[in-house]
């Protein structure tokens, strides 16, 4: 039975990839496109539904948003009724594995390995070092806006590099590490390369029938530096203090090209599914992203009631409350918080006993800008909003519902032009079910 490896290169823009391929810069991806073709995948239509934590659930369950209903990152943990590709294949006799699948729940009984994404706390299956490495990566990713790495995280990241970094990539690790001292986006490259080496090592040792690897550096870097790409032909440019002339987009695509090439060489008999879920296109204006430095401290300062707070990606966080009454009061108060210029600071999605909150302030925050909350007892004012927020990025890329798929079972020129994103799930199931029928 032929095994499948699913490489999830989140939100990569293959129009940019093809532009770099034409310059001879991405040989592995160029070879795969020439041999097997490039298929577009289609997903949701409404822009507010174009989020990777929605689309990857669709790819993993074979269901659209209207069917699976998972709208927020982490919500998959509240949906034990949803069956994902890993546990379905396991139930049919396959050995499975996953590294960092976005918004996925480990519902397997005995996977070869399973490491959830940094934002979705699910059961980890792996060695004690993999458990420690996961905690380190989760801390680094969730505190990225503040460039904060705990001493323990730094130590376990180092231990993970010593254990999993392959000698063939030592020079690249050194180069990226040196770059990361000067450029914050390069840290994402380092983490993705390490995740890829963990995936390759675990897959080589356990030989699962199906295993997936999710990489997010490209999505992160495109959102923040698409205007700096040589492949970008638009009219916008980033401010001089923010722009990067090193073309961060090309750097992350070169990393992915290297990973794809290594996987193809090391597992030549495997079927590869390389998917993006979505892709990004240039954003039409400049939009600033901010993240609270201390979510709990900020809520306490405003006297907003809550039980606990969990940060999510970028500007988002979840406020968990004792009951629906406390959640309603917290929502009312959060919606009453504004900057001194009148802009509301938060968007709130009340989910009963929890609130999904987005810090929405869209502009640069001058040091003189304060904030206030209107209550029944009057208006309480606070100074220096800037000190409470960490600058994340200036938005350069936005989501588009078209994604891309390379399937090494296809032949260039004979492949379909477009398929639903949900059909990736069906391709995998059909592959193994057909193999079982042939074996019988």
Short mmCIF file of C-alpha atoms in Angstrom, two decimals:
data_model
loop_
_atom_site.label_atom_id
_atom_site.label_comp_id
_atom_site.label_asym_id
_atom_site.label_seq_id
_atom_site.Cartn_x
_atom_site.Cartn_y
_atom_site.Cartn_z
CA UNK A 1 0.00 0.00 0.00
CA UNK A 2 1.48 3.35 -1.07
CA UNK A 3 1.85 5.81 1.78
CA UNK A 4 0.79 9.48 1.65
CA UNK A 5 2.56 12.52 3.05
CA UNK A 6 0.49 15.71 3.17
CA UNK A 7 2.55 18.90 3.27
CA UNK A 8 0.41 21.88 4.28
CA UNK A 9 2.18 25.07 3.20
CA UNK A 10 -0.28 27.51 4.68
CA UNK A 11 -1.51 30.32 2.38
CA UNK A 12 1.42 30.22 -0.06
CA UNK A 13 0.79 32.31 -3.18
CA UNK A 14 1.68 30.06 -6.11
CA UNK A 15 1.46 32.94 -8.54
CA UNK A 16 4.50 34.29 -6.71
CA UNK A 17 6.00 30.79 -6.63
CA UNK A 18 5.70 30.51 -10.41
CA UNK A 19 7.33 33.93 -10.83
CA UNK A 20 10.31 32.78 -8.77
CA UNK A 21 10.37 29.42 -10.60
CA UNK A 22 10.68 31.32 -13.88
CA UNK A 23 13.83 32.89 -12.42
CA UNK A 24 15.23 29.42 -11.61
CA UNK A 25 15.02 29.96 -7.86
CA UNK A 26 12.69 27.16 -6.67
CA UNK A 27 13.84 24.00 -8.46
CA UNK A 28 11.99 21.37 -6.41
CA UNK A 29 8.60 23.08 -6.65
CA UNK A 30 9.22 23.88 -10.31
CA UNK A 31 9.94 20.22 -11.05
CA UNK A 32 6.80 19.05 -9.26
CA UNK A 33 4.60 21.61 -11.04
CA UNK A 34 6.05 20.67 -14.42
CA UNK A 35 5.59 16.95 -13.76
CA UNK A 36 2.29 16.83 -11.90
CA UNK A 37 0.60 20.16 -12.57
CA UNK A 38 -0.89 22.74 -10.23
CA UNK A 39 -4.56 22.46 -9.23
CA UNK A 40 -6.57 25.33 -7.76
CA UNK A 41 -8.72 24.56 -4.73
CA UNK A 42 -11.90 26.50 -3.94
CA UNK A 43 -13.37 27.14 -0.49
CA UNK A 44 -15.69 29.66 1.14
CA UNK A 45 -17.11 32.71 -0.64
CA UNK A 46 -17.63 35.27 2.15
CA UNK A 47 -14.43 37.07 3.14
CA UNK A 48 -15.10 36.72 6.87
CA UNK A 49 -15.12 32.94 6.35
CA UNK A 50 -11.67 32.90 4.74
CA UNK A 51 -9.53 31.99 7.70
CA UNK A 52 -6.98 29.17 7.75
CA UNK A 53 -8.43 27.69 10.96
CA UNK A 54 -11.69 27.26 9.03
CA UNK A 55 -10.24 26.00 5.75
CA UNK A 56 -7.92 23.40 7.31
CA UNK A 57 -10.83 21.93 9.25
CA UNK A 58 -12.59 21.63 5.89
CA UNK A 59 -9.55 19.91 4.37
CA UNK A 60 -9.27 17.53 7.35
CA UNK A 61 -12.97 16.63 7.58
CA UNK A 62 -14.18 16.89 3.98
CA UNK A 63 -16.89 19.32 5.14
CA UNK A 64 -17.56 22.95 4.33
CA UNK A 65 -17.95 25.59 7.03
CA UNK A 66 -21.73 25.28 6.79
CA UNK A 67 -21.36 21.59 7.61
CA UNK A 68 -18.63 21.54 10.27
CA UNK A 69 -19.40 24.92 11.88
CA UNK A 70 -15.88 25.48 13.26
CA UNK A 71 -15.36 29.25 12.96
CA UNK A 72 -12.63 30.04 15.52
CA UNK A 73 -9.16 28.76 16.25
CA UNK A 74 -9.40 26.20 19.04
CA UNK A 75 -13.10 25.49 18.51
CA UNK A 76 -12.29 22.02 17.17
CA UNK A 77 -11.73 20.97 20.79
CA UNK A 78 -15.41 21.53 21.46
CA UNK A 79 -16.49 19.32 18.55
CA UNK A 80 -15.80 15.67 19.42
CA UNK A 81 -18.50 14.72 16.91
CA UNK A 82 -16.35 15.86 13.97
CA UNK A 83 -14.27 13.05 12.51
CA UNK A 84 -10.95 14.10 11.00
CA UNK A 85 -8.82 12.29 8.46
CA UNK A 86 -6.36 10.88 11.02
CA UNK A 87 -8.81 9.03 13.26
CA UNK A 88 -10.88 7.87 10.28
CA UNK A 89 -7.83 6.30 8.64
CA UNK A 90 -6.69 4.84 11.96
CA UNK A 91 -10.08 3.20 12.42
CA UNK A 92 -9.63 1.61 9.00
CA UNK A 93 -6.30 0.07 9.95
CA UNK A 94 -3.81 2.77 8.95
CA UNK A 95 -0.96 4.11 11.05
CA UNK A 96 -1.05 7.92 11.11
CA UNK A 97 0.96 10.91 12.28
CA UNK A 98 0.75 14.70 12.35
CA UNK A 99 3.02 17.63 13.12
CA UNK A 100 1.30 20.94 13.97
CA UNK A 101 -1.97 20.49 12.03
CA UNK A 102 -3.92 23.73 12.29
CA UNK A 103 -7.05 23.68 14.46
CA UNK A 104 -6.96 19.91 14.77
CA UNK A 105 -7.79 17.66 17.71
CA UNK A 106 -5.87 14.51 18.49
CA UNK A 107 -8.69 11.97 18.56
CA UNK A 108 -6.50 9.02 17.58
CA UNK A 109 -6.00 6.00 19.84
CA UNK A 110 -2.46 5.04 18.88
CA UNK A 111 -0.94 7.46 16.35
CA UNK A 112 2.72 7.10 15.42
CA UNK A 113 3.10 10.73 16.51
CA UNK A 114 0.79 13.70 16.97
CA UNK A 115 1.90 17.22 17.85
CA UNK A 116 -0.90 19.84 17.82
CA UNK A 117 -0.51 23.42 16.63
CA UNK A 118 0.72 26.04 19.13
CA UNK A 119 -2.78 27.48 19.64
CA UNK A 120 -4.86 24.30 20.05
CA UNK A 121 -4.13 22.40 23.24
CA UNK A 122 -4.68 18.76 22.40
CA UNK A 123 -2.94 15.55 23.48
CA UNK A 124 0.68 15.25 22.37
CA UNK A 125 1.96 11.85 21.26
CA UNK A 126 5.73 11.71 21.09
CA UNK A 127 8.86 11.46 23.19
CA UNK A 128 9.32 13.51 26.39
CA UNK A 129 11.61 15.83 24.40
CA UNK A 130 8.86 16.40 21.81
CA UNK A 131 6.51 17.36 24.66
CA UNK A 132 9.03 19.89 25.95
CA UNK A 133 9.77 21.17 22.47
CA UNK A 134 6.07 21.69 21.83
CA UNK A 135 5.72 23.80 24.99
CA UNK A 136 8.76 25.86 23.97
CA UNK A 137 7.46 26.49 20.45
CA UNK A 138 3.98 27.35 21.76
CA UNK A 139 5.48 29.94 24.12
CA UNK A 140 7.67 31.44 21.41
CA UNK A 141 4.84 31.63 18.88
CA UNK A 142 2.29 33.08 21.29
CA UNK A 143 4.74 35.68 22.62
CA UNK A 144 6.19 36.49 19.20
CA UNK A 145 4.83 40.05 19.15
CA UNK A 146 6.87 40.83 22.26
CA UNK A 147 9.94 38.94 20.98
CA UNK A 148 9.97 37.14 24.34
CA UNK A 149 11.58 33.73 24.78
CA UNK A 150 11.56 32.20 28.25
CA UNK A 151 14.87 30.74 29.45
CA UNK A 152 13.26 27.30 29.67
CA UNK A 153 11.88 27.61 26.13
CA UNK A 154 15.27 28.66 24.83
CA UNK A 155 16.90 25.66 26.52
CA UNK A 156 14.36 23.17 25.20
CA UNK A 157 14.50 24.70 21.73
CA UNK A 158 18.26 24.16 21.83
CA UNK A 159 17.77 20.57 22.97
CA UNK A 160 15.28 20.05 20.15
CA UNK A 161 17.73 21.40 17.61
CA UNK A 162 20.48 19.10 18.91
CA UNK A 163 18.17 16.08 18.68
CA UNK A 164 16.23 16.71 15.48
CA UNK A 165 18.20 19.11 13.26
CA UNK A 166 19.64 17.09 10.41
CA UNK A 167 23.30 17.63 9.51
CA UNK A 168 22.32 18.43 5.93
CA UNK A 169 20.59 21.55 7.29
CA UNK A 170 23.23 22.71 9.79
CA UNK A 171 24.50 25.50 7.54
CA UNK A 172 20.95 26.69 6.90
CA UNK A 173 20.16 26.69 10.62
CA UNK A 174 23.26 28.79 11.25
CA UNK A 175 22.35 31.22 8.47
CA UNK A 176 18.74 31.63 9.64
CA UNK A 177 19.82 32.01 13.29
CA UNK A 178 22.20 34.82 12.34
CA UNK A 179 19.45 36.47 10.33
CA UNK A 180 16.98 36.10 13.23
CA UNK A 181 19.20 38.29 15.40
CA UNK A 182 18.41 41.20 13.06
CA UNK A 183 15.07 40.31 11.49
CA UNK A 184 12.12 39.11 13.57
CA UNK A 185 10.46 37.30 10.64
CA UNK A 186 13.43 34.92 10.36
CA UNK A 187 12.44 33.26 13.65
CA UNK A 188 9.45 31.79 11.84
CA UNK A 189 11.82 30.19 9.31
CA UNK A 190 13.82 28.58 12.10
CA UNK A 191 10.72 27.06 13.70
CA UNK A 192 9.36 25.75 10.40
CA UNK A 193 12.69 24.16 9.49
CA UNK A 194 12.82 22.47 12.88
CA UNK A 195 9.22 21.22 12.55
CA UNK A 196 10.10 19.82 9.12
CA UNK A 197 13.13 17.99 10.52
CA UNK A 198 11.01 16.59 13.38
CA UNK A 199 8.46 15.41 10.81
CA UNK A 200 11.08 13.79 8.60
CA UNK A 201 12.76 12.02 11.53
CA UNK A 202 9.49 10.75 13.03
CA UNK A 203 8.21 9.64 9.64
CA UNK A 204 11.46 7.86 8.83
CA UNK A 205 11.36 5.96 12.12
CA UNK A 206 7.67 5.02 12.30
CA UNK A 207 6.76 4.86 8.59
CA UNK A 208 3.09 5.85 9.00
CA UNK A 209 0.67 5.18 6.18
CA UNK A 210 -0.49 8.80 6.33
CA UNK A 211 1.21 11.76 7.95
CA UNK A 212 0.74 15.53 7.69
CA UNK A 213 3.05 18.48 8.27
CA UNK A 214 1.74 22.05 8.67
CA UNK A 215 4.09 25.01 8.13
CA UNK A 216 2.99 28.58 8.83
CA UNK A 217 6.02 30.84 8.30
CA UNK A 218 4.98 31.84 4.78
CA UNK A 219 1.50 32.91 5.90
CA UNK A 220 3.00 34.96 8.73
CA UNK A 221 5.65 36.61 6.55
CA UNK A 222 3.31 37.31 3.62
CA UNK A 223 0.85 39.09 5.90
CA UNK A 224 3.64 41.38 7.03
CA UNK A 225 6.06 41.72 4.09
CA UNK A 226 4.26 40.99 0.81
CA UNK A 227 4.95 44.55 -0.37
CA UNK A 228 8.68 43.81 0.00
CA UNK A 229 8.63 40.85 -2.41
CA UNK A 230 10.31 41.06 -5.81
CA UNK A 231 7.31 39.16 -7.17
CA UNK A 232 4.92 41.89 -5.98
CA UNK A 233 4.01 44.24 -8.83
CA UNK A 234 1.62 46.60 -7.02
CA UNK A 235 1.79 50.26 -6.08
CA UNK A 236 2.14 49.95 -2.28
CA UNK A 237 5.34 49.97 -0.28
CA UNK A 238 6.11 49.66 3.40
CA UNK A 239 7.53 52.57 5.42
CA UNK A 240 11.32 52.73 5.38
CA UNK A 241 11.54 51.83 9.07
CA UNK A 242 9.55 48.64 8.42
CA UNK A 243 10.47 47.52 4.88
CA UNK A 244 12.94 44.69 4.27
CA UNK A 245 14.97 44.65 1.05
CA UNK A 246 16.07 41.04 1.57
CA UNK A 247 12.77 39.76 0.07
CA UNK A 248 11.42 37.74 3.02
CA UNK A 249 8.86 36.07 0.72
CA UNK A 250 11.57 34.53 -1.43
CA UNK A 251 13.46 33.41 1.68
CA UNK A 252 10.52 31.45 3.07
CA UNK A 253 9.67 30.01 -0.35
CA UNK A 254 13.29 28.87 -0.71
CA UNK A 255 12.99 27.14 2.66
CA UNK A 256 9.81 25.36 1.57
CA UNK A 257 11.42 24.39 -1.71
CA UNK A 258 14.26 22.81 0.26
CA UNK A 259 11.85 20.95 2.58
CA UNK A 260 9.73 19.69 -0.31
CA UNK A 261 12.85 18.57 -2.16
CA UNK A 262 14.16 16.69 0.86
CA UNK A 263 10.83 14.96 1.48
CA UNK A 264 10.58 13.95 -2.18
CA UNK A 265 14.12 12.50 -2.14
CA UNK A 266 13.82 10.71 1.22
CA UNK A 267 10.40 9.19 0.51
CA UNK A 268 10.46 8.55 -3.26
CA UNK A 269 7.73 5.89 -3.16
CA UNK A 270 5.23 8.05 -1.26
CA UNK A 271 2.38 9.98 -2.79
CA UNK A 272 2.74 13.66 -1.93
CA UNK A 273 -0.17 16.05 -1.44
CA UNK A 274 1.10 19.63 -1.19
CA UNK A 275 -1.72 22.03 -0.30
CA UNK A 276 -2.07 25.67 0.79
CA UNK A 277 -5.68 25.83 2.03
CA UNK A 278 -5.93 29.46 0.88
CA UNK A 279 -3.52 31.94 -0.63
CA UNK A 280 -2.83 35.60 0.03
CA UNK A 281 -3.15 38.59 -2.26
CA UNK A 282 -1.84 42.13 -1.61
CA UNK A 283 -3.90 44.18 0.86
CA UNK A 284 -5.19 47.47 -0.64
CA UNK A 285 -3.97 49.75 2.19
CA UNK A 286 -1.77 49.93 5.28
CA UNK A 287 -3.30 48.39 8.40
CA UNK A 288 -1.49 48.14 11.75
CA UNK A 289 -1.76 45.03 13.93
CA UNK A 290 -1.36 45.26 17.73
CA UNK A 291 -1.41 42.63 20.48
CA UNK A 292 -1.93 43.13 24.21
CA UNK A 293 1.25 42.52 26.18
CA UNK A 294 -0.56 41.33 29.31
CA UNK A 295 -4.09 40.20 28.57
CA UNK A 296 -5.06 39.40 32.16
CA UNK A 297 -3.49 42.57 33.53
CA UNK A 298 -5.30 44.73 31.00
CA UNK A 299 -8.70 43.21 31.85
CA UNK A 300 -8.08 43.56 35.57
CA UNK A 301 -7.11 47.21 35.15
CA UNK A 302 -10.48 47.82 33.49
CA UNK A 303 -12.27 45.73 36.17
CA UNK A 304 -13.69 43.42 33.49
CA UNK A 305 -14.87 40.13 35.04
CA UNK A 306 -13.39 36.84 33.75
CA UNK A 307 -12.18 33.41 34.88
CA UNK A 308 -9.15 33.06 32.60
CA UNK A 309 -7.72 34.37 29.33
CA UNK A 310 -6.03 32.44 26.52
CA UNK A 311 -4.12 34.31 23.77
CA UNK A 312 -4.65 33.16 20.19
CA UNK A 313 -2.97 34.22 16.96
CA UNK A 314 -1.89 37.81 16.41
CA UNK A 315 -4.57 40.19 17.76
CA UNK A 316 -6.99 37.55 19.10
CA UNK A 317 -7.64 36.20 22.58
CA UNK A 318 -10.38 34.21 24.32
CA UNK A 319 -11.94 35.32 27.61
CA UNK A 320 -13.44 32.44 29.59
CA UNK A 321 -16.09 33.36 32.15
CA UNK A 322 -17.78 31.66 35.07
CA UNK A 323 -21.21 31.70 33.42
CA UNK A 324 -23.25 33.39 30.70
CA UNK A 325 -24.10 36.32 32.96
CA UNK A 326 -20.45 37.12 33.61
CA UNK A 327 -19.72 36.73 29.89
CA UNK A 328 -22.50 39.17 29.00
CA UNK A 329 -21.11 41.74 31.45
CA UNK A 330 -17.56 41.25 30.14
CA UNK A 331 -18.82 41.70 26.58
CA UNK A 332 -20.66 44.90 27.48
CA UNK A 333 -17.58 46.35 29.13
CA UNK A 334 -15.14 45.34 26.38
CA UNK A 335 -17.39 46.94 23.77
CA UNK A 336 -17.33 50.15 25.84
CA UNK A 337 -13.54 50.50 25.66
CA UNK A 338 -12.34 53.12 23.18
CA UNK A 339 -9.15 54.98 22.36
CA UNK A 340 -9.15 58.71 23.06
CA UNK A 341 -9.74 59.33 19.35
CA UNK A 342 -13.07 57.49 19.57
CA UNK A 343 -12.03 54.22 17.87
CA UNK A 344 -13.33 51.08 19.57
CA UNK A 345 -10.48 48.85 20.74
CA UNK A 346 -12.19 45.46 20.58
CA UNK A 347 -14.49 43.32 18.49
CA UNK A 348 -16.26 40.69 20.60
CA UNK A 349 -17.92 37.41 19.65
CA UNK A 350 -20.01 36.16 22.59
CA UNK A 351 -20.14 32.35 22.61
CA UNK A 352 -22.14 31.86 25.80
CA UNK A 353 -19.62 31.38 28.58
CA UNK A 354 -16.63 32.64 26.59
CA UNK A 355 -15.76 35.62 24.40
CA UNK A 356 -13.56 35.58 21.31
CA UNK A 357 -11.96 39.03 21.26
CA UNK A 358 -9.98 40.88 18.60
CA UNK A 359 -7.87 43.97 19.29
CA UNK A 360 -8.96 45.99 16.28
CA UNK A 361 -7.21 49.38 16.55
CA UNK A 362 -6.03 49.85 12.93
CA UNK A 363 -3.56 52.74 13.04
CA UNK A 364 -0.19 53.61 14.49
CA UNK A 365 -0.52 54.27 18.25
CA UNK A 366 1.25 57.46 19.31
CA UNK A 367 2.67 57.56 22.87
CA UNK A 368 0.22 60.33 23.74
CA UNK A 369 -2.88 58.24 22.97
CA UNK A 370 -4.93 57.15 25.97
CA UNK A 371 -8.02 54.98 26.31
CA UNK A 372 -11.21 54.95 28.32
CA UNK A 373 -14.14 52.82 29.39
CA UNK A 374 -17.68 54.10 29.81
CA UNK A 375 -19.59 52.59 32.72
CA UNK A 376 -22.79 53.34 34.61
CA UNK A 377 -20.64 55.20 37.14
CA UNK A 378 -19.06 57.43 34.51
CA UNK A 379 -15.99 57.37 32.31
CA UNK A 380 -12.68 55.97 33.58
CA UNK A 381 -9.61 57.14 31.65
CA UNK A 382 -6.15 55.65 31.27
CA UNK A 383 -2.94 56.97 29.72
CA UNK A 384 -0.44 55.53 27.23
CA UNK A 385 -2.19 52.80 25.26
CA UNK A 386 1.07 52.19 23.39
CA UNK A 387 2.77 50.83 26.50
CA UNK A 388 0.06 48.17 26.88
CA UNK A 389 0.36 46.91 23.30
CA UNK A 390 3.05 45.15 21.28
CA UNK A 391 3.40 46.08 17.63
CA UNK A 392 2.80 42.98 15.50
CA UNK A 393 3.03 44.14 11.92
CA UNK A 394 1.65 46.24 9.11
CA UNK A 395 -0.77 44.12 7.14
CA UNK A 396 0.44 43.48 3.57
CA UNK A 397 -1.47 40.37 2.52
CA UNK A 398 -5.09 39.30 2.84
CA UNK A 399 -6.79 35.96 2.34
CA UNK A 400 -8.23 34.74 -0.93
CA UNK A 401 -10.44 31.65 -1.15
CA UNK A 402 -8.44 30.04 -3.93
CA UNK A 403 -5.78 27.63 -2.70
CA UNK A 404 -3.41 25.32 -4.52
CA UNK A 405 -2.70 21.60 -4.65
CA UNK A 406 0.10 19.51 -6.10
CA UNK A 407 -0.73 15.79 -6.14
CA UNK A 408 2.03 13.48 -7.34
CA UNK A 409 -0.65 11.02 -8.46
CA UNK A 410 -1.63 13.54 -11.16
CA UNK A 411 0.05 14.20 -14.50
CA UNK A 412 0.62 17.71 -15.77
CA UNK A 413 -1.76 18.57 -18.58
CA UNK A 414 -4.25 15.90 -17.52
CA UNK A 415 -5.07 17.16 -14.04
CA UNK A 416 -8.31 19.01 -13.18
CA UNK A 417 -8.06 22.80 -13.21
CA UNK A 418 -9.96 23.30 -9.95
CA UNK A 419 -11.39 21.12 -7.17
CA UNK A 420 -13.08 21.89 -3.85
CA UNK A 421 -10.70 22.12 -0.92
CA UNK A 422 -12.81 19.48 0.83
CA UNK A 423 -11.87 17.00 -1.90
CA UNK A 424 -8.34 16.66 -0.47
CA UNK A 425 -9.97 14.61 2.28
CA UNK A 426 -11.71 12.47 -0.33
CA UNK A 427 -8.48 11.91 -2.30
CA UNK A 428 -6.81 10.49 0.77
CA UNK A 429 -9.71 8.26 1.79
CA UNK A 430 -10.20 7.01 -1.77
CA UNK A 431 -6.50 6.20 -2.03
CA UNK A 432 -6.44 3.94 1.01
CA UNK A 433 -9.83 2.37 0.41
CA UNK A 434 -8.83 1.52 -3.15
CA UNK A 435 -5.58 0.03 -1.84
CA UNK A 436 -7.51 -2.13 0.63
CA UNK A 437 -9.82 -3.35 -2.12
CA UNK A 438 -6.86 -4.23 -4.36
CA UNK A 439 -5.12 -5.99 -1.48
CA UNK A 440 -8.23 -8.04 -0.78
#
